[in-house]
PDB file of C-alpha atoms in Angstrom:
ATOM      1  CA  MET A   1     -16.096   1.650  12.628  1.00 68.00           C
ATOM      2  CA  ARG A   2     -18.780   3.621  10.779  1.00 76.00           C
ATOM      3  CA  LYS A   3     -16.597   6.718  10.794  1.00 83.00           C
ATOM      4  CA  GLN A   4     -13.763   4.770   9.161  1.00 84.00           C
ATOM      5  CA  PHE A   5     -16.158   3.311   6.618  1.00 83.00           C
ATOM      6  CA  ASP A   6     -17.542   6.743   5.771  1.00 86.00           C
ATOM      7  CA  ALA A   7     -13.978   8.003   5.310  1.00 90.00           C
ATOM      8  CA  GLN A   8     -13.310   5.215   2.810  1.00 91.00           C
ATOM      9  CA  LEU A   9     -16.533   6.029   0.941  1.00 90.00           C
ATOM     10  CA  GLU A  10     -15.450   9.670   0.802  1.00 92.00           C
ATOM     11  CA  GLU A  11     -12.110   8.547  -0.618  1.00 94.00           C
ATOM     12  CA  LEU A  12     -13.990   6.513  -3.223  1.00 94.00           C
ATOM     13  CA  HIS A  13     -16.077   9.546  -4.182  1.00 91.00           C
ATOM     14  CA  ASN A  14     -12.947  11.683  -4.524  1.00 93.00           C
ATOM     15  CA  GLU A  15     -11.212   9.078  -6.661  1.00 95.00           C
ATOM     16  CA  LEU A  16     -14.225   8.846  -8.961  1.00 93.00           C
ATOM     17  CA  ILE A  17     -14.234  12.629  -9.308  1.00 92.00           C
ATOM     18  CA  LEU A  18     -10.541  12.498 -10.197  1.00 95.00           C
ATOM     19  CA  MET A  19     -11.083   9.761 -12.787  1.00 95.00           C
ATOM     20  CA  GLY A  20     -13.954  11.795 -14.206  1.00 92.00           C
ATOM     21  CA  SER A  21     -11.675  14.813 -14.548  1.00 93.00           C
ATOM     22  CA  LEU A  22      -9.066  12.689 -16.331  1.00 95.00           C
ATOM     23  CA  ILE A  23     -11.701  11.555 -18.800  1.00 94.00           C
ATOM     24  CA  GLU A  24     -12.893  15.115 -19.373  1.00 91.00           C
ATOM     25  CA  GLU A  25      -9.286  16.111 -20.053  1.00 94.00           C
ATOM     26  CA  ALA A  26      -8.901  13.237 -22.529  1.00 96.00           C
ATOM     27  CA  ILE A  27     -12.087  14.186 -24.387  1.00 95.00           C
ATOM     28  CA  ALA A  28     -11.066  17.850 -24.534  1.00 93.00           C
ATOM     29  CA  GLY A  29      -7.614  16.910 -25.804  1.00 96.00           C
ATOM     30  CA  ALA A  30      -9.066  14.593 -28.458  1.00 97.00           C
ATOM     31  CA  VAL A  31     -11.368  17.365 -29.680  1.00 95.00           C
ATOM     32  CA  ARG A  32      -8.498  19.851 -29.829  1.00 96.00           C
ATOM     33  CA  ALA A  33      -6.320  17.357 -31.704  1.00 97.00           C
ATOM     34  CA  LEU A  34      -9.111  16.785 -34.197  1.00 96.00           C
ATOM     35  CA  VAL A  35     -10.290  20.360 -34.733  1.00 95.00           C
ATOM     36  CA  LYS A  36      -6.855  22.002 -34.679  1.00 95.00           C
ATOM     37  CA  GLN A  37      -5.195  19.062 -36.493  1.00 96.00           C
ATOM     38  CA  ASP A  38      -2.675  19.052 -33.655  1.00 97.00           C
ATOM     39  CA  LYS A  39      -0.457  15.978 -33.919  1.00 97.00           C
ATOM     40  CA  GLU A  40       1.320  16.571 -30.616  1.00 97.00           C
ATOM     41  CA  MET A  41      -1.976  16.817 -28.761  1.00 97.00           C
ATOM     42  CA  ALA A  42      -3.177  13.632 -30.443  1.00 97.00           C
ATOM     43  CA  ARG A  43      -0.058  11.771 -29.316  1.00 98.00           C
ATOM     44  CA  SER A  44      -0.465  13.204 -25.814  1.00 98.00           C
ATOM     45  CA  VAL A  45      -4.051  11.933 -25.503  1.00 98.00           C
ATOM     46  CA  ILE A  46      -3.043   8.497 -26.755  1.00 98.00           C
ATOM     47  CA  ALA A  47      -0.290   8.308 -24.123  1.00 97.00           C
ATOM     48  CA  PHE A  48      -2.611   9.777 -21.469  1.00 97.00           C
ATOM     49  CA  ASP A  49      -4.887   6.731 -21.707  1.00 97.00           C
ATOM     50  CA  SER A  50      -2.437   4.798 -19.542  1.00 97.00           C
ATOM     51  CA  ARG A  51      -3.162   7.191 -16.647  1.00 97.00           C
ATOM     52  CA  ILE A  52      -6.868   6.484 -16.961  1.00 97.00           C
ATOM     53  CA  ASP A  53      -6.197   2.742 -17.002  1.00 97.00           C
ATOM     54  CA  ALA A  54      -4.041   3.067 -13.883  1.00 98.00           C
ATOM     55  CA  LYS A  55      -6.735   5.075 -12.085  1.00 98.00           C
ATOM     56  CA  GLU A  56      -9.304   2.396 -12.890  1.00 98.00           C
ATOM     57  CA  LYS A  57      -7.073  -0.225 -11.251  1.00 98.00           C
ATOM     58  CA  GLU A  58      -6.551   1.987  -8.176  1.00 97.00           C
ATOM     59  CA  ILE A  59     -10.287   2.492  -7.690  1.00 97.00           C
ATOM     60  CA  GLU A  60     -10.987  -1.185  -8.263  1.00 97.00           C
ATOM     61  CA  ALA A  61      -8.442  -2.058  -5.566  1.00 97.00           C
ATOM     62  CA  LEU A  62     -10.028   0.474  -3.201  1.00 96.00           C
ATOM     63  CA  CYS A  63     -13.517  -0.989  -3.763  1.00 96.00           C
ATOM     64  CA  LEU A  64     -12.305  -4.527  -3.141  1.00 95.00           C
ATOM     65  CA  ARG A  65     -10.439  -3.410  -0.017  1.00 93.00           C
ATOM     66  CA  ILE A  66     -13.606  -1.795   1.367  1.00 93.00           C
ATOM     67  CA  ILE A  67     -15.631  -4.931   0.657  1.00 93.00           C
ATOM     68  CA  LEU A  68     -13.078  -7.207   2.325  1.00 92.00           C
ATOM     69  CA  GLN A  69     -12.501  -4.982   5.351  1.00 89.00           C
ATOM     70  CA  ARG A  70     -16.016  -3.663   6.012  1.00 84.00           C
ATOM     71  CA  HIS A  71     -18.365  -6.327   4.618  1.00 87.00           C
ATOM     72  CA  PRO A  72     -20.903  -3.688   3.505  1.00 86.00           C
ATOM     73  CA  VAL A  73     -24.541  -4.599   3.031  1.00 84.00           C
ATOM     74  CA  ALA A  74     -27.645  -3.111   1.371  1.00 86.00           C
ATOM     75  CA  GLY A  75     -27.180   0.474   0.164  1.00 86.00           C
ATOM     76  CA  ASP A  76     -23.460   0.640   0.927  1.00 90.00           C
ATOM     77  CA  LEU A  77     -22.798  -2.521  -1.067  1.00 91.00           C
ATOM     78  CA  ARG A  78     -24.829  -1.139  -3.984  1.00 92.00           C
ATOM     79  CA  THR A  79     -22.730   2.025  -3.909  1.00 91.00           C
ATOM     80  CA  ILE A  80     -19.472   0.090  -4.105  1.00 94.00           C
ATOM     81  CA  SER A  81     -20.665  -2.418  -6.702  1.00 93.00           C
ATOM     82  CA  SER A  82     -21.995   0.467  -8.807  1.00 93.00           C
ATOM     83  CA  ALA A  83     -18.617   2.208  -8.561  1.00 94.00           C
ATOM     84  CA  LEU A  84     -16.973  -0.926  -9.982  1.00 96.00           C
ATOM     85  CA  LYS A  85     -19.356  -0.807 -12.962  1.00 95.00           C
ATOM     86  CA  ILE A  86     -18.888   2.933 -13.386  1.00 95.00           C
ATOM     87  CA  ILE A  87     -15.100   2.779 -13.643  1.00 96.00           C
ATOM     88  CA  THR A  88     -15.388   0.149 -16.384  1.00 97.00           C
ATOM     89  CA  ASP A  89     -17.441   2.576 -18.476  1.00 97.00           C
ATOM     90  CA  MET A  90     -15.025   5.377 -17.613  1.00 97.00           C
ATOM     91  CA  GLU A  91     -12.057   3.329 -18.784  1.00 97.00           C
ATOM     92  CA  ARG A  92     -13.799   2.640 -22.085  1.00 97.00           C
ATOM     93  CA  ILE A  93     -14.454   6.347 -22.538  1.00 97.00           C
ATOM     94  CA  GLY A  94     -10.714   6.907 -22.132  1.00 97.00           C
ATOM     95  CA  ASP A  95     -10.069   4.265 -24.795  1.00 98.00           C
ATOM     96  CA  GLN A  96     -12.438   5.991 -27.185  1.00 97.00           C
ATOM     97  CA  ALA A  97     -10.814   9.389 -26.632  1.00 97.00           C
ATOM     98  CA  ALA A  98      -7.523   7.716 -27.566  1.00 98.00           C
ATOM     99  CA  ASP A  99      -9.164   6.131 -30.632  1.00 98.00           C
ATOM    100  CA  ILE A 100     -10.426   9.552 -31.753  1.00 98.00           C
ATOM    101  CA  SER A 101      -6.910  10.907 -31.325  1.00 98.00           C
ATOM    102  CA  GLU A 102      -5.502   8.091 -33.472  1.00 98.00           C
ATOM    103  CA  ILE A 103      -7.846   9.153 -36.256  1.00 97.00           C
ATOM    104  CA  ALA A 104      -6.994  12.824 -35.673  1.00 97.00           C
ATOM    105  CA  LEU A 105      -3.320  11.949 -36.078  1.00 96.00           C
ATOM    106  CA  HIS A 106      -4.101  10.250 -39.388  1.00 94.00           C
ATOM    107  CA  LEU A 107      -6.176  13.205 -40.635  1.00 95.00           C
ATOM    108  CA  ALA A 108      -3.801  15.954 -39.515  1.00 94.00           C
ATOM    109  CA  GLY A 109      -2.087  16.342 -42.885  1.00 86.00           C
ATOM    110  CA  SER A 110      -5.163  17.096 -45.018  1.00 91.00           C
ATOM    111  CA  PRO A 111      -7.810  19.853 -45.072  1.00 94.00           C
ATOM    112  CA  TYR A 112     -11.231  18.759 -43.872  1.00 95.00           C
ATOM    113  CA  ILE A 113     -14.015  18.158 -46.382  1.00 93.00           C
ATOM    114  CA  LYS A 114     -16.525  19.762 -43.994  1.00 90.00           C
ATOM    115  CA  LYS A 115     -16.573  21.912 -40.890  1.00 90.00           C
ATOM    116  CA  LEU A 116     -16.721  19.977 -37.636  1.00 93.00           C
ATOM    117  CA  GLU A 117     -19.367  21.980 -35.765  1.00 93.00           C
ATOM    118  CA  ARG A 118     -21.709  19.079 -35.107  1.00 94.00           C
ATOM    119  CA  ILE A 119     -18.912  16.706 -34.131  1.00 94.00           C
ATOM    120  CA  SER A 120     -17.678  19.398 -31.735  1.00 93.00           C
ATOM    121  CA  MET A 121     -21.220  19.691 -30.364  1.00 94.00           C
ATOM    122  CA  MET A 122     -21.265  15.932 -29.804  1.00 94.00           C
ATOM    123  CA  ALA A 123     -17.973  16.211 -27.940  1.00 92.00           C
ATOM    124  CA  ASP A 124     -19.296  19.030 -25.746  1.00 92.00           C
ATOM    125  CA  ARG A 125     -22.504  17.164 -24.893  1.00 94.00           C
ATOM    126  CA  THR A 126     -20.729  13.915 -24.078  1.00 94.00           C
ATOM    127  CA  ALA A 127     -18.170  15.658 -21.852  1.00 90.00           C
ATOM    128  CA  ARG A 128     -21.051  17.271 -19.953  1.00 93.00           C
ATOM    129  CA  MET A 129     -22.736  13.884 -19.644  1.00 95.00           C
ATOM    130  CA  VAL A 130     -19.631  12.400 -18.027  1.00 91.00           C
ATOM    131  CA  THR A 131     -19.361  15.313 -15.589  1.00 90.00           C
ATOM    132  CA  GLY A 132     -23.063  15.117 -14.782  1.00 94.00           C
ATOM    133  CA  ALA A 133     -23.017  11.366 -14.224  1.00 93.00           C
ATOM    134  CA  VAL A 134     -20.097  11.529 -11.787  1.00 87.00           C
ATOM    135  CA  ASP A 135     -21.688  14.494 -10.012  1.00 90.00           C
ATOM    136  CA  ALA A 136     -24.926  12.516  -9.716  1.00 92.00           C
ATOM    137  CA  PHE A 137     -23.036   9.665  -8.051  1.00 88.00           C
ATOM    138  CA  VAL A 138     -21.350  11.887  -5.497  1.00 83.00           C
ATOM    139  CA  LYS A 139     -24.473  13.943  -4.709  1.00 90.00           C
ATOM    140  CA  ARG A 140     -26.939  11.026  -5.097  1.00 91.00           C
ATOM    141  CA  ASP A 141     -28.909  13.228  -7.469  1.00 95.00           C
ATOM    142  CA  LEU A 142     -31.627  11.423  -9.453  1.00 96.00           C
ATOM    143  CA  ALA A 143     -32.586  14.590 -11.330  1.00 96.00           C
ATOM    144  CA  LYS A 144     -29.071  14.801 -12.733  1.00 96.00           C
ATOM    145  CA  VAL A 145     -29.255  11.116 -13.675  1.00 96.00           C
ATOM    146  CA  GLN A 146     -32.344  11.858 -15.764  1.00 95.00           C
ATOM    147  CA  GLU A 147     -30.655  14.869 -17.351  1.00 96.00           C
ATOM    148  CA  VAL A 148     -27.738  12.687 -18.472  1.00 97.00           C
ATOM    149  CA  VAL A 149     -30.054  10.024 -19.885  1.00 96.00           C
ATOM    150  CA  GLU A 150     -32.036  12.613 -21.841  1.00 96.00           C
ATOM    151  CA  THR A 151     -28.873  14.222 -23.224  1.00 97.00           C
ATOM    152  CA  ASP A 152     -27.933  10.900 -24.805  1.00 96.00           C
ATOM    153  CA  ASP A 153     -30.916  11.336 -27.129  1.00 96.00           C
ATOM    154  CA  VAL A 154     -29.457  14.683 -28.231  1.00 96.00           C
ATOM    155  CA  VAL A 155     -26.105  13.021 -28.956  1.00 97.00           C
ATOM    156  CA  ASP A 156     -27.819  10.272 -30.950  1.00 97.00           C
ATOM    157  CA  ARG A 157     -29.640  12.843 -33.086  1.00 97.00           C
ATOM    158  CA  LEU A 158     -26.401  14.726 -33.710  1.00 97.00           C
ATOM    159  CA  PHE A 159     -24.770  11.481 -34.827  1.00 97.00           C
ATOM    160  CA  THR A 160     -27.583  10.841 -37.308  1.00 97.00           C
ATOM    161  CA  THR A 161     -27.159  14.359 -38.720  1.00 96.00           C
ATOM    162  CA  VAL A 162     -23.387  13.948 -39.073  1.00 96.00           C
ATOM    163  CA  LYS A 163     -23.862  10.586 -40.795  1.00 96.00           C
ATOM    164  CA  ASP A 164     -26.433  11.983 -43.223  1.00 96.00           C
ATOM    165  CA  ASP A 165     -24.197  14.967 -44.057  1.00 94.00           C
ATOM    166  CA  LEU A 166     -21.244  12.693 -44.774  1.00 94.00           C
ATOM    167  CA  VAL A 167     -23.330  10.419 -47.014  1.00 94.00           C
ATOM    168  CA  VAL A 168     -24.289  13.467 -49.089  1.00 94.00           C
ATOM    169  CA  LEU A 169     -20.646  14.513 -49.390  1.00 92.00           C
ATOM    170  CA  ILE A 170     -19.645  11.058 -50.621  1.00 93.00           C
ATOM    171  CA  ALA A 171     -22.501  11.067 -53.135  1.00 93.00           C
ATOM    172  CA  GLU A 172     -21.335  14.443 -54.450  1.00 92.00           C
ATOM    173  CA  ASP A 173     -17.666  13.465 -54.729  1.00 93.00           C
ATOM    174  CA  ILE A 174     -16.452   9.896 -54.248  1.00 93.00           C
ATOM    175  CA  SER A 175     -12.932  11.187 -53.535  1.00 92.00           C
ATOM    176  CA  HIS A 176     -14.282  12.378 -50.186  1.00 92.00           C
ATOM    177  CA  GLY A 177     -15.039   8.803 -49.215  1.00 93.00           C
ATOM    178  CA  SER A 178     -11.953   7.944 -47.186  1.00 94.00           C
ATOM    179  CA  GLN A 179     -11.988  11.036 -44.979  1.00 95.00           C
ATOM    180  CA  ALA A 180     -15.777  10.877 -44.655  1.00 95.00           C
ATOM    181  CA  MET A 181     -15.496   7.372 -43.234  1.00 96.00           C
ATOM    182  CA  ASP A 182     -12.844   8.524 -40.763  1.00 96.00           C
ATOM    183  CA  LEU A 183     -15.056  11.402 -39.615  1.00 96.00           C
ATOM    184  CA  LEU A 184     -18.020   9.052 -39.349  1.00 96.00           C
ATOM    185  CA  MET A 185     -15.938   6.803 -37.095  1.00 97.00           C
ATOM    186  CA  VAL A 186     -15.039   9.814 -34.933  1.00 97.00           C
ATOM    187  CA  ALA A 187     -18.723  10.652 -34.593  1.00 97.00           C
ATOM    188  CA  LYS A 188     -19.462   7.021 -33.741  1.00 97.00           C
ATOM    189  CA  TYR A 189     -16.852   7.090 -30.971  1.00 98.00           C
ATOM    190  CA  PHE A 190     -18.498  10.190 -29.501  1.00 97.00           C
ATOM    191  CA  GLU A 191     -21.864   8.461 -29.680  1.00 97.00           C
ATOM    192  CA  ARG A 192     -20.361   5.530 -27.771  1.00 97.00           C
ATOM    193  CA  ILE A 193     -18.927   7.895 -25.164  1.00 97.00           C
ATOM    194  CA  GLY A 194     -22.461   9.190 -24.701  1.00 96.00           C
ATOM    195  CA  ASP A 195     -23.711   5.622 -24.298  1.00 97.00           C
ATOM    196  CA  HIS A 196     -21.100   4.923 -21.628  1.00 97.00           C
ATOM    197  CA  ALA A 197     -22.009   8.136 -19.800  1.00 96.00           C
ATOM    198  CA  GLU A 198     -25.646   7.018 -19.868  1.00 96.00           C
ATOM    199  CA  ASN A 199     -24.569   3.636 -18.465  1.00 96.00           C
ATOM    200  CA  ILE A 200     -22.784   5.432 -15.628  1.00 96.00           C
ATOM    201  CA  ALA A 201     -25.920   7.429 -14.857  1.00 96.00           C
ATOM    202  CA  GLU A 202     -28.021   4.264 -14.785  1.00 95.00           C
ATOM    203  CA  TRP A 203     -25.620   2.615 -12.322  1.00 94.00           C
ATOM    204  CA  VAL A 204     -25.865   5.744 -10.176  1.00 94.00           C
ATOM    205  CA  GLU A 205     -29.628   5.325 -10.191  1.00 94.00           C
ATOM    206  CA  TYR A 206     -29.196   1.707  -9.116  1.00 93.00           C
ATOM    207  CA  ALA A 207     -26.871   2.748  -6.279  1.00 90.00           C
ATOM    208  CA  ILE A 208     -29.506   5.166  -5.000  1.00 92.00           C
ATOM    209  CA  THR A 209     -32.733   3.217  -5.568  1.00 92.00           C
ATOM    210  CA  GLY A 210     -31.737  -0.445  -5.811  1.00 89.00           C
ATOM    211  CA  THR A 211     -33.397  -0.656  -9.245  1.00 85.00           C
ATOM    212  CA  HIS A 212     -31.657  -0.616 -12.623  1.00 84.00           C
ATOM    213  CA  ARG A 213     -33.920   0.881 -15.259  1.00 76.00           C
ATOM    214  CA  ARG A 214     -32.880  -1.580 -17.979  1.00 73.00           C
ATOM    215  CA  ASN A 215     -34.302  -4.387 -15.853  1.00 62.00           C
ATOM    216  CA  LEU A 216     -37.671  -2.683 -16.164  1.00 46.00           C
ATOM    217  CA  LEU A 217     -37.632  -3.140 -19.936  1.00 39.00           C
ATOM    218  CA  GLY A 218     -37.946  -6.904 -19.738  1.00 38.00           C
TER     219      GLY A 218
END
């Protein structure tokens, strides 16, 4: 029985890795659509979100099947319940990649009012956070959890810099206002992706230790 259970847990790990790779692909596509002003890529990422939604449902069904068939307790139950929380954050990351692509589609016809280096840096950091959080779950790696949590502070600082830069541009030329607000929304979506990746890391920590760090703040 334990061998069968371990096989199902391995399947769960593999499915989470696959969902993580789908999210990474969505983020990368959203960044390309934005930076290259690639309308086809933007449309592709928007359509791709349905695959992420479907994968969430598959993993949810797998988790529920394991619970019903194996009646896990203690650490095993924490692992499965954490996986259910993790895929919710993953699905939302997919939504936000699609939202960024919607904005990219809207902006594709006009030159940018500023270079997108810092927004691209936000995208790179958040993609790494997602990869790191999933890797931490599979390897039960608390050091990687901490690395993801600390990277969220970097993303938050980048967002503040982007926001400040855009405020200056609007102050210099009010005609920049509309695009500046769109770019600010893009940056905000990347900040939220970072927040969701941090959430994933914190659920990984709970799966390993039985303690969720946000409970310690009360």
